[in-house]
Amino acid sequence: MSYTSNVYKTVDTIPQVYWESLNCCSNLYYSPEFLRSFELANTDIEFNYIFILKDKVAVAFANTQIVTIGIETITKNITMSNRIRRVVNNMFCKKQIRVLFCGNIFLSGEYGTFLKQNEPKTETFTAIAKSVEQLSKNTNRLSALFIKDFKNESLYITDHLKSYDYAAMHVEPNMIIKLKPEWQSFQDYTMALKSKYRVKANRADAKSEALETKLFSEKDIEIYKNELQNLYQNTIDNADFNAQILNLDTYNHLKKAFREKFIVKGYFLDNHLVGFLSAMQNDTNLDAHFIGIDYAKNKEFSIYPRILNDYVRLGIETNSNQINLGRTASEIKSTLGAKPEALTCYCKHKRYLPNLVLKPFIQNVQIKTFKQHHVFK
């Protein structure tokens, strides 16, 4: 059976029958409302939505974005010799490169491709790979392709990308807390911790006691939009790597579309916003999204540790089965009971010869190691 593909530039041009055929929208991250929120607010990104058809019926979907990144942003935070760094930087010739991402660049996890249930997974995923290849050929000034983020149980499917000259690379894991049904309150959760970690969690609450918190409405997000963007920029500036900066107008659209499922919580000190968290309740999971912190106040008032505690509170309050705390700061997240979920990405240079040089480098990239804490009794 041969497959065909259709590519759409905007969510609103996608036929409704495609969504109905895939039956994917129970996962909010594949819903047109979620995708539209990012598209409307981030106009500097080129979005493309790929649908794989069999007998004119949609059987697979891929979400792609084309973004411009500074090559030194990528290489400066990866462990390598100065000589290799110069080779990689020079390989791309320019300070700015255009990269085609398959997967949502603003989410950490397996949210870029969807394969319809009961369809042959390898064949439909291979059809996606071919369509991404064709899209790259039709895109001018493109330097690289990056397909993200796959769990270990998906690798038997996604490793077929290696036959298209992609190199696999491990990236920082998602940190996942599994919640137990008997934890009906934050106190129940802390009582399940070993003494050392219970003291740590309680200390974060005590040090942050001066902070006033507020769950933001759509109106609040609009009122504090500039402060939210500045605080978010603080975390970006402290991060090792970010492919793209999110325009937080996205939050207005997400709040309007998802109401109480999309959560933004502000932290105030003397009526001044000094931090925020955001999260999405997706079925039985609570997923941490972006945060923002005033780092000048962080140490004194334990803003970040309090945010992590509050993610646990939100997970319990929403009766979630697990909390995805996302990537980065893996060790401190493990002190709350989070465990790593390995993720693999695939990358290649668009041109054949540079890709020959790039592949061994990608395959040997080492992710940061961290101490995994075992916190429960």
mmCIF file of C-alpha atoms in Angstrom:
data_model
loop_
_atom_site.group_PDB
_atom_site.id
_atom_site.type_symbol
_atom_site.label_atom_id
_atom_site.label_comp_id
_atom_site.label_asym_id
_atom_site.label_seq_id
_atom_site.Cartn_x
_atom_site.Cartn_y
_atom_site.Cartn_z
ATOM 1 C CA MET A 1 0.000 0.000 0.000
ATOM 2 C CA SER A 2 1.511 3.334 -1.023
ATOM 3 C CA TYR A 3 1.224 6.462 1.103
ATOM 4 C CA THR A 4 0.760 10.070 0.062
ATOM 5 C CA SER A 5 1.228 13.211 2.098
ATOM 6 C CA ASN A 6 -0.293 16.654 2.416
ATOM 7 C CA VAL A 7 1.474 19.594 4.040
ATOM 8 C CA TYR A 8 -0.400 22.530 5.565
ATOM 9 C CA LYS A 9 1.039 25.882 6.614
ATOM 10 C CA THR A 10 -1.692 26.750 9.100
ATOM 11 C CA VAL A 11 -3.882 24.731 11.438
ATOM 12 C CA ASP A 12 -7.042 26.335 10.122
ATOM 13 C CA THR A 13 -6.541 24.917 6.629
ATOM 14 C CA ILE A 14 -6.349 21.301 7.864
ATOM 15 C CA PRO A 15 -9.522 19.340 7.037
ATOM 16 C CA GLN A 16 -11.494 18.421 10.160
ATOM 17 C CA VAL A 17 -11.892 14.878 8.828
ATOM 18 C CA TYR A 18 -8.134 14.330 9.269
ATOM 19 C CA TRP A 19 -8.358 14.942 13.022
ATOM 20 C CA GLU A 20 -11.400 12.683 13.235
ATOM 21 C CA SER A 21 -9.638 9.897 11.340
ATOM 22 C CA LEU A 22 -6.513 10.020 13.518
ATOM 23 C CA ASN A 23 -8.527 10.238 16.761
ATOM 24 C CA CYS A 24 -5.528 11.978 18.330
ATOM 25 C CA CYS A 25 -7.082 14.987 20.036
ATOM 26 C CA SER A 26 -7.672 13.283 23.401
ATOM 27 C CA ASN A 27 -3.977 14.115 23.808
ATOM 28 C CA LEU A 28 -4.149 17.913 23.994
ATOM 29 C CA TYR A 29 -0.702 18.307 22.424
ATOM 30 C CA TYR A 30 -2.011 16.990 19.104
ATOM 31 C CA SER A 31 -5.194 19.044 19.138
ATOM 32 C CA PRO A 32 -5.672 21.904 16.642
ATOM 33 C CA GLU A 33 -6.458 24.260 19.549
ATOM 34 C CA PHE A 34 -3.060 23.607 21.149
ATOM 35 C CA LEU A 35 -1.113 23.845 17.893
ATOM 36 C CA ARG A 36 -2.973 27.004 16.857
ATOM 37 C CA SER A 37 -2.002 28.756 20.108
ATOM 38 C CA PHE A 38 1.697 28.467 19.257
ATOM 39 C CA GLU A 39 1.199 29.309 15.596
ATOM 40 C CA LEU A 40 -0.735 32.521 16.295
ATOM 41 C CA ALA A 41 1.726 33.909 18.842
ATOM 42 C CA ASN A 42 5.086 32.905 17.320
ATOM 43 C CA THR A 43 5.003 34.493 13.886
ATOM 44 C CA ASP A 44 8.784 34.316 13.393
ATOM 45 C CA ILE A 45 8.536 30.508 13.146
ATOM 46 C CA GLU A 46 7.551 28.717 9.945
ATOM 47 C CA PHE A 47 5.070 25.976 10.866
ATOM 48 C CA ASN A 48 4.292 22.970 8.670
ATOM 49 C CA TYR A 49 1.835 20.202 9.487
ATOM 50 C CA ILE A 50 2.359 16.916 7.633
ATOM 51 C CA PHE A 51 -0.445 14.374 7.221
ATOM 52 C CA ILE A 52 0.203 10.902 5.828
ATOM 53 C CA LEU A 53 -2.718 9.475 3.856
ATOM 54 C CA LYS A 54 -3.638 5.925 2.873
ATOM 55 C CA ASP A 55 -6.539 5.706 0.439
ATOM 56 C CA LYS A 56 -7.138 9.404 1.180
ATOM 57 C CA VAL A 57 -7.566 8.641 4.896
ATOM 58 C CA ALA A 58 -5.179 10.256 7.419
ATOM 59 C CA VAL A 59 -3.068 7.633 9.210
ATOM 60 C CA ALA A 60 -0.190 9.725 10.629
ATOM 61 C CA PHE A 61 0.709 13.283 11.568
ATOM 62 C CA ALA A 62 3.932 15.233 12.071
ATOM 63 C CA ASN A 63 4.303 18.694 13.568
ATOM 64 C CA THR A 64 7.312 20.668 12.230
ATOM 65 C CA GLN A 65 8.806 24.102 12.713
ATOM 66 C CA ILE A 66 11.610 25.882 10.883
ATOM 67 C CA VAL A 67 13.605 28.194 13.139
ATOM 68 C CA THR A 68 16.805 30.221 12.986
ATOM 69 C CA ILE A 69 19.409 29.440 15.666
ATOM 70 C CA GLY A 70 22.861 30.767 16.429
ATOM 71 C CA ILE A 71 25.245 27.852 15.899
ATOM 72 C CA GLU A 72 27.352 28.946 18.887
ATOM 73 C CA THR A 73 24.219 28.651 21.043
ATOM 74 C CA ILE A 74 24.297 24.944 20.242
ATOM 75 C CA THR A 75 28.018 24.251 20.547
ATOM 76 C CA LYS A 76 28.992 26.426 23.512
ATOM 77 C CA ASN A 77 27.211 24.204 26.036
ATOM 78 C CA ILE A 78 28.259 20.831 24.633
ATOM 79 C CA THR A 79 31.373 19.165 25.997
ATOM 80 C CA MET A 80 34.005 19.120 23.229
ATOM 81 C CA SER A 81 37.517 20.343 22.519
ATOM 82 C CA ASN A 82 37.998 23.860 21.182
ATOM 83 C CA ARG A 83 39.339 22.368 17.936
ATOM 84 C CA ILE A 84 36.207 20.289 17.332
ATOM 85 C CA ARG A 85 34.007 23.246 18.289
ATOM 86 C CA ARG A 86 35.740 25.380 15.635
ATOM 87 C CA VAL A 87 35.253 22.620 13.029
ATOM 88 C CA VAL A 88 31.543 22.365 13.790
ATOM 89 C CA ASN A 89 31.068 26.144 13.836
ATOM 90 C CA ASN A 90 32.895 26.505 10.525
ATOM 91 C CA MET A 91 30.939 23.643 8.981
ATOM 92 C CA PHE A 92 27.807 25.753 9.082
ATOM 93 C CA CYS A 93 29.708 28.773 7.709
ATOM 94 C CA LYS A 94 27.297 31.289 9.205
ATOM 95 C CA LYS A 95 26.545 32.425 12.735
ATOM 96 C CA GLN A 96 22.854 31.763 12.122
ATOM 97 C CA ILE A 97 21.498 28.508 10.739
ATOM 98 C CA ARG A 98 18.010 27.408 9.743
ATOM 99 C CA VAL A 99 16.889 24.131 11.292
ATOM 100 C CA LEU A 100 13.804 22.062 10.540
ATOM 101 C CA PHE A 101 12.487 20.536 13.769
ATOM 102 C CA CYS A 102 10.029 17.657 13.729
ATOM 103 C CA GLY A 103 8.462 17.751 17.158
ATOM 104 C CA ASN A 104 7.268 20.666 19.254
ATOM 105 C CA ILE A 105 10.331 22.762 20.107
ATOM 106 C CA PHE A 106 8.496 24.200 23.114
ATOM 107 C CA LEU A 107 7.726 20.813 24.674
ATOM 108 C CA SER A 108 9.998 18.140 26.057
ATOM 109 C CA GLY A 109 8.676 14.756 25.035
ATOM 110 C CA GLU A 110 7.242 12.592 22.301
ATOM 111 C CA TYR A 111 4.735 15.071 20.863
ATOM 112 C CA GLY A 112 5.941 15.578 17.302
ATOM 113 C CA THR A 113 4.541 12.563 15.479
ATOM 114 C CA PHE A 114 1.331 10.605 15.841
ATOM 115 C CA LEU A 115 0.654 7.198 14.289
ATOM 116 C CA LYS A 116 -2.939 6.011 14.026
ATOM 117 C CA GLN A 117 -3.837 2.995 16.111
ATOM 118 C CA ASN A 118 -3.817 -0.367 14.316
ATOM 119 C CA GLU A 119 -1.773 0.981 11.395
ATOM 120 C CA PRO A 120 1.694 -0.533 10.698
ATOM 121 C CA LYS A 121 3.919 1.750 12.742
ATOM 122 C CA THR A 122 7.188 1.271 10.874
ATOM 123 C CA GLU A 123 5.615 1.889 7.480
ATOM 124 C CA THR A 124 3.690 4.981 8.554
ATOM 125 C CA PHE A 125 6.692 6.432 10.388
ATOM 126 C CA THR A 126 8.859 5.810 7.311
ATOM 127 C CA ALA A 127 6.275 7.730 5.291
ATOM 128 C CA ILE A 128 6.673 10.627 7.741
ATOM 129 C CA ALA A 129 10.465 10.470 7.334
ATOM 130 C CA LYS A 130 10.126 10.652 3.548
ATOM 131 C CA SER A 131 7.767 13.621 3.798
ATOM 132 C CA VAL A 132 10.149 15.459 6.136
ATOM 133 C CA GLU A 133 12.923 14.817 3.607
ATOM 134 C CA GLN A 134 10.786 16.272 0.824
ATOM 135 C CA LEU A 135 9.901 19.291 2.934
ATOM 136 C CA SER A 136 13.598 19.920 3.598
ATOM 137 C CA LYS A 137 14.357 19.771 -0.139
ATOM 138 C CA ASN A 138 11.653 22.365 -0.746
ATOM 139 C CA THR A 139 12.992 24.692 1.973
ATOM 140 C CA ASN A 140 15.608 27.244 0.998
ATOM 141 C CA ARG A 141 18.677 28.024 3.109
ATOM 142 C CA LEU A 142 18.077 25.046 5.402
ATOM 143 C CA SER A 143 21.148 23.697 7.185
ATOM 144 C CA ALA A 144 19.977 20.851 9.397
ATOM 145 C CA LEU A 145 17.099 18.567 10.375
ATOM 146 C CA PHE A 146 16.293 17.575 13.948
ATOM 147 C CA ILE A 147 13.623 15.016 14.879
ATOM 148 C CA LYS A 148 12.744 14.873 18.596
ATOM 149 C CA ASP A 149 12.089 13.357 21.372
ATOM 150 C CA PHE A 150 11.519 9.591 21.491
ATOM 151 C CA LYS A 151 11.191 7.243 24.444
ATOM 152 C CA ASN A 152 13.119 3.982 24.506
ATOM 153 C CA GLU A 153 10.037 1.930 23.614
ATOM 154 C CA SER A 154 9.715 3.858 20.328
ATOM 155 C CA LEU A 155 13.281 3.343 19.125
ATOM 156 C CA TYR A 156 12.504 0.151 17.202
ATOM 157 C CA ILE A 157 10.404 2.398 14.952
ATOM 158 C CA THR A 158 12.404 5.614 14.938
ATOM 159 C CA ASP A 159 15.824 4.019 14.429
ATOM 160 C CA HIS A 160 14.782 3.607 10.790
ATOM 161 C CA LEU A 161 15.807 7.269 10.499
ATOM 162 C CA LYS A 162 19.412 6.058 10.463
ATOM 163 C CA SER A 163 18.800 4.721 6.952
ATOM 164 C CA TYR A 164 18.156 8.358 5.969
ATOM 165 C CA ASP A 165 21.591 9.341 7.317
ATOM 166 C CA TYR A 166 20.388 10.679 10.647
ATOM 167 C CA ALA A 167 22.569 10.199 13.689
ATOM 168 C CA ALA A 168 20.901 9.325 16.993
ATOM 169 C CA MET A 169 21.802 11.315 20.081
ATOM 170 C CA HIS A 170 20.693 11.143 23.692
ATOM 171 C CA VAL A 171 19.397 14.350 25.243
ATOM 172 C CA GLU A 172 18.653 15.281 28.828
ATOM 173 C CA PRO A 173 15.825 13.115 30.185
ATOM 174 C CA ASN A 174 12.405 14.183 31.308
ATOM 175 C CA MET A 175 12.105 13.952 35.083
ATOM 176 C CA ILE A 176 8.916 12.144 36.106
ATOM 177 C CA ILE A 177 7.247 11.875 39.520
ATOM 178 C CA LYS A 178 4.787 8.991 39.845
ATOM 179 C CA LEU A 179 2.024 9.970 42.269
ATOM 180 C CA LYS A 180 0.453 7.422 44.596
ATOM 181 C CA PRO A 181 -3.327 7.338 45.088
ATOM 182 C CA GLU A 182 -2.955 7.571 48.867
ATOM 183 C CA TRP A 183 -1.314 10.992 48.571
ATOM 184 C CA GLN A 184 -4.368 13.171 49.026
ATOM 185 C CA SER A 185 -2.407 16.221 50.201
ATOM 186 C CA PHE A 186 1.095 17.650 50.062
ATOM 187 C CA GLN A 187 1.560 16.554 53.671
ATOM 188 C CA ASP A 188 0.752 12.960 52.685
ATOM 189 C CA TYR A 189 3.463 13.219 50.031
ATOM 190 C CA THR A 190 6.070 14.692 52.383
ATOM 191 C CA MET A 191 5.352 12.038 54.997
ATOM 192 C CA ALA A 192 6.317 9.427 52.395
ATOM 193 C CA LEU A 193 9.747 11.072 52.032
ATOM 194 C CA LYS A 194 12.831 10.121 53.988
ATOM 195 C CA SER A 195 13.528 12.619 56.754
ATOM 196 C CA LYS A 196 16.347 14.399 54.899
ATOM 197 C CA TYR A 197 14.163 15.164 51.888
ATOM 198 C CA ARG A 198 11.088 16.014 53.939
ATOM 199 C CA VAL A 199 13.130 18.639 55.787
ATOM 200 C CA LYS A 200 14.349 20.007 52.453
ATOM 201 C CA ALA A 201 10.805 20.333 51.052
ATOM 202 C CA ASN A 202 9.495 21.949 54.240
ATOM 203 C CA ARG A 203 12.432 24.372 54.330
ATOM 204 C CA ALA A 204 11.588 25.569 50.826
ATOM 205 C CA ASP A 205 8.026 26.302 51.951
ATOM 206 C CA ALA A 206 9.242 28.098 55.076
ATOM 207 C CA LYS A 207 11.757 30.292 53.239
ATOM 208 C CA SER A 208 9.153 31.222 50.610
ATOM 209 C CA GLU A 209 6.453 32.048 53.169
ATOM 210 C CA ALA A 210 6.673 35.768 52.364
ATOM 211 C CA LEU A 211 5.589 35.085 48.784
ATOM 212 C CA GLU A 212 1.969 35.612 47.851
ATOM 213 C CA THR A 213 0.623 33.366 45.099
ATOM 214 C CA LYS A 214 -2.164 33.769 42.574
ATOM 215 C CA LEU A 215 -3.606 31.493 39.919
ATOM 216 C CA PHE A 216 -3.784 33.649 36.798
ATOM 217 C CA SER A 217 -6.910 34.153 34.743
ATOM 218 C CA GLU A 218 -6.783 35.052 31.064
ATOM 219 C CA LYS A 219 -7.074 38.705 32.120
ATOM 220 C CA ASP A 220 -4.182 38.352 34.601
ATOM 221 C CA ILE A 221 -1.949 36.859 31.899
ATOM 222 C CA GLU A 222 -2.648 39.891 29.736
ATOM 223 C CA ILE A 223 -2.052 42.367 32.591
ATOM 224 C CA TYR A 224 1.286 40.801 33.592
ATOM 225 C CA LYS A 225 2.370 39.842 30.069
ATOM 226 C CA ASN A 226 5.556 41.952 30.045
ATOM 227 C CA GLU A 227 6.612 40.821 33.530
ATOM 228 C CA LEU A 228 6.002 37.192 32.602
ATOM 229 C CA GLN A 229 8.082 37.561 29.437
ATOM 230 C CA ASN A 230 10.958 39.177 31.351
ATOM 231 C CA LEU A 231 10.968 36.511 34.051
ATOM 232 C CA TYR A 232 10.848 33.785 31.418
ATOM 233 C CA GLN A 233 13.783 35.461 29.644
ATOM 234 C CA ASN A 234 15.733 35.213 32.912
ATOM 235 C CA THR A 235 15.382 31.423 32.880
ATOM 236 C CA ILE A 236 16.311 31.276 29.181
ATOM 237 C CA ASP A 237 19.464 33.281 29.893
ATOM 238 C CA ASN A 238 20.386 30.765 32.606
ATOM 239 C CA ALA A 239 19.609 27.704 30.483
ATOM 240 C CA ASP A 240 22.222 25.665 28.642
ATOM 241 C CA PHE A 241 20.284 25.583 25.393
ATOM 242 C CA ASN A 242 17.007 26.784 23.954
ATOM 243 C CA ALA A 243 16.168 26.447 20.297
ATOM 244 C CA GLN A 244 13.641 29.262 20.359
ATOM 245 C CA ILE A 245 12.217 31.829 22.751
ATOM 246 C CA LEU A 246 8.488 31.449 23.303
ATOM 247 C CA ASN A 247 6.327 34.517 22.850
ATOM 248 C CA LEU A 248 4.165 34.393 25.967
ATOM 249 C CA ASP A 249 1.192 35.707 24.016
ATOM 250 C CA THR A 250 0.916 31.944 23.507
ATOM 251 C CA TYR A 251 -0.372 31.744 27.088
ATOM 252 C CA ASN A 252 -3.349 33.967 26.296
ATOM 253 C CA HIS A 253 -4.398 31.584 23.532
ATOM 254 C CA LEU A 254 -3.786 28.470 25.662
ATOM 255 C CA LYS A 255 -5.798 29.869 28.580
ATOM 256 C CA LYS A 256 -8.671 30.820 26.292
ATOM 257 C CA ALA A 257 -8.680 27.358 24.679
ATOM 258 C CA PHE A 258 -8.082 25.124 27.709
ATOM 259 C CA ARG A 259 -9.358 27.119 30.688
ATOM 260 C CA GLU A 260 -8.542 25.360 33.967
ATOM 261 C CA LYS A 261 -6.443 22.676 32.238
ATOM 262 C CA PHE A 262 -3.783 25.300 31.490
ATOM 263 C CA ILE A 263 -2.360 26.672 34.724
ATOM 264 C CA VAL A 264 -0.289 29.815 35.279
ATOM 265 C CA LYS A 265 0.596 30.653 38.866
ATOM 266 C CA GLY A 266 2.291 33.909 39.878
ATOM 267 C CA TYR A 267 4.540 34.515 42.879
ATOM 268 C CA PHE A 268 4.532 38.025 44.346
ATOM 269 C CA LEU A 269 6.807 39.788 46.816
ATOM 270 C CA ASP A 270 5.578 43.173 48.037
ATOM 271 C CA ASN A 271 3.047 43.202 45.184
ATOM 272 C CA HIS A 272 5.822 42.676 42.639
ATOM 273 C CA LEU A 273 5.834 39.565 40.423
ATOM 274 C CA VAL A 274 9.059 37.633 41.126
ATOM 275 C CA GLY A 275 8.237 34.249 39.628
ATOM 276 C CA PHE A 276 5.710 32.106 37.834
ATOM 277 C CA LEU A 277 5.046 28.524 36.855
ATOM 278 C CA SER A 278 2.959 27.151 34.014
ATOM 279 C CA ALA A 279 1.550 23.669 33.544
ATOM 280 C CA MET A 280 -0.891 21.689 31.425
ATOM 281 C CA GLN A 281 -3.145 18.929 32.652
ATOM 282 C CA ASN A 282 -3.161 16.439 29.798
ATOM 283 C CA ASP A 283 -5.527 13.579 30.596
ATOM 284 C CA THR A 284 -4.087 11.982 33.774
ATOM 285 C CA ASN A 285 -0.704 13.711 33.499
ATOM 286 C CA LEU A 286 0.383 17.101 34.780
ATOM 287 C CA ASP A 287 3.176 18.548 32.634
ATOM 288 C CA ALA A 288 5.380 21.388 33.810
ATOM 289 C CA HIS A 289 5.860 23.982 31.103
ATOM 290 C CA PHE A 290 7.973 27.127 31.321
ATOM 291 C CA ILE A 291 8.806 28.979 34.506
ATOM 292 C CA GLY A 292 10.186 32.430 35.229
ATOM 293 C CA ILE A 293 12.284 33.575 38.186
ATOM 294 C CA ASP A 294 13.749 36.800 39.545
ATOM 295 C CA TYR A 295 17.146 35.319 40.360
ATOM 296 C CA ALA A 296 18.096 38.275 42.583
ATOM 297 C CA LYS A 297 15.373 37.106 44.980
ATOM 298 C CA ASN A 298 15.621 33.375 44.341
ATOM 299 C CA LYS A 299 18.168 32.385 46.977
ATOM 300 C CA GLU A 300 16.656 34.391 49.815
ATOM 301 C CA PHE A 301 13.077 33.343 49.157
ATOM 302 C CA SER A 302 13.584 29.866 47.608
ATOM 303 C CA ILE A 303 11.429 30.722 44.613
ATOM 304 C CA TYR A 304 12.540 27.784 42.468
ATOM 305 C CA PRO A 305 12.294 25.115 45.207
ATOM 306 C CA ARG A 306 8.834 26.494 46.073
ATOM 307 C CA ILE A 307 7.797 26.221 42.420
ATOM 308 C CA LEU A 308 8.869 22.575 42.411
ATOM 309 C CA ASN A 309 6.889 21.930 45.601
ATOM 310 C CA ASP A 310 3.866 23.587 44.025
ATOM 311 C CA TYR A 311 4.089 21.365 40.959
ATOM 312 C CA VAL A 312 3.686 18.421 43.341
ATOM 313 C CA ARG A 313 0.725 20.172 44.990
ATOM 314 C CA LEU A 314 -0.893 20.795 41.609
ATOM 315 C CA GLY A 315 -0.369 17.176 40.598
ATOM 316 C CA ILE A 316 -2.136 15.980 43.736
ATOM 317 C CA GLU A 317 -4.934 18.577 43.469
ATOM 318 C CA THR A 318 -5.655 17.598 39.849
ATOM 319 C CA ASN A 319 -5.663 13.860 40.695
ATOM 320 C CA SER A 320 -2.875 13.280 38.196
ATOM 321 C CA ASN A 321 -1.063 9.961 37.958
ATOM 322 C CA GLN A 322 2.279 11.549 37.234
ATOM 323 C CA ILE A 323 4.048 14.892 36.953
ATOM 324 C CA ASN A 324 6.486 15.567 34.131
ATOM 325 C CA LEU A 325 8.901 18.177 35.478
ATOM 326 C CA GLY A 326 10.678 18.397 32.124
ATOM 327 C CA ARG A 327 14.362 18.607 31.372
ATOM 328 C CA THR A 328 17.210 20.468 33.118
ATOM 329 C CA ALA A 329 18.061 20.689 36.835
ATOM 330 C CA SER A 330 17.685 16.915 36.962
ATOM 331 C CA GLU A 331 19.357 16.418 40.327
ATOM 332 C CA ILE A 332 17.236 18.878 42.286
ATOM 333 C CA LYS A 333 14.124 17.402 40.659
ATOM 334 C CA SER A 334 15.236 13.941 41.754
ATOM 335 C CA THR A 335 15.231 15.207 45.384
ATOM 336 C CA LEU A 336 11.442 15.414 45.035
ATOM 337 C CA GLY A 337 11.218 11.808 43.823
ATOM 338 C CA ALA A 338 11.456 12.394 40.064
ATOM 339 C CA LYS A 339 13.111 9.699 37.976
ATOM 340 C CA PRO A 340 14.620 10.103 34.501
ATOM 341 C CA GLU A 341 12.795 9.083 31.328
ATOM 342 C CA ALA A 342 15.399 8.692 28.585
ATOM 343 C CA LEU A 343 14.861 10.537 25.308
ATOM 344 C CA THR A 344 16.557 10.148 21.945
ATOM 345 C CA CYS A 345 16.709 12.661 19.084
ATOM 346 C CA TYR A 346 17.937 12.363 15.513
ATOM 347 C CA CYS A 347 19.922 14.980 13.644
ATOM 348 C CA LYS A 348 21.601 15.474 10.305
ATOM 349 C CA HIS A 349 23.084 18.147 8.079
ATOM 350 C CA LYS A 350 21.100 18.724 4.918
ATOM 351 C CA ARG A 351 24.167 18.322 2.697
ATOM 352 C CA TYR A 352 25.827 14.937 2.289
ATOM 353 C CA LEU A 353 29.520 15.734 2.862
ATOM 354 C CA PRO A 354 29.077 17.967 5.930
ATOM 355 C CA ASN A 355 26.797 15.283 7.340
ATOM 356 C CA LEU A 356 29.586 12.706 7.056
ATOM 357 C CA VAL A 357 31.698 14.913 9.298
ATOM 358 C CA LEU A 358 28.840 15.767 11.637
ATOM 359 C CA LYS A 359 27.517 12.251 12.308
ATOM 360 C CA PRO A 360 30.433 10.961 14.440
ATOM 361 C CA PHE A 361 30.299 14.147 16.491
ATOM 362 C CA ILE A 362 26.555 13.792 17.140
ATOM 363 C CA GLN A 363 26.886 10.116 18.035
ATOM 364 C CA ASN A 364 29.498 10.949 20.672
ATOM 365 C CA VAL A 365 27.690 13.825 22.366
ATOM 366 C CA GLN A 366 27.548 13.130 26.092
ATOM 367 C CA ILE A 367 24.619 14.363 28.161
ATOM 368 C CA LYS A 368 25.218 15.769 31.605
ATOM 369 C CA THR A 369 25.365 13.237 34.397
ATOM 370 C CA PHE A 370 23.707 13.851 37.747
ATOM 371 C CA LYS A 371 23.233 12.159 41.092
ATOM 372 C CA GLN A 372 19.907 10.350 41.249
ATOM 373 C CA HIS A 373 18.430 10.676 44.728
ATOM 374 C CA HIS A 374 16.215 7.949 46.184
ATOM 375 C CA VAL A 375 13.917 9.917 48.422
ATOM 376 C CA PHE A 376 11.039 7.708 49.501
ATOM 377 C CA LYS A 377 11.002 5.542 52.599
#
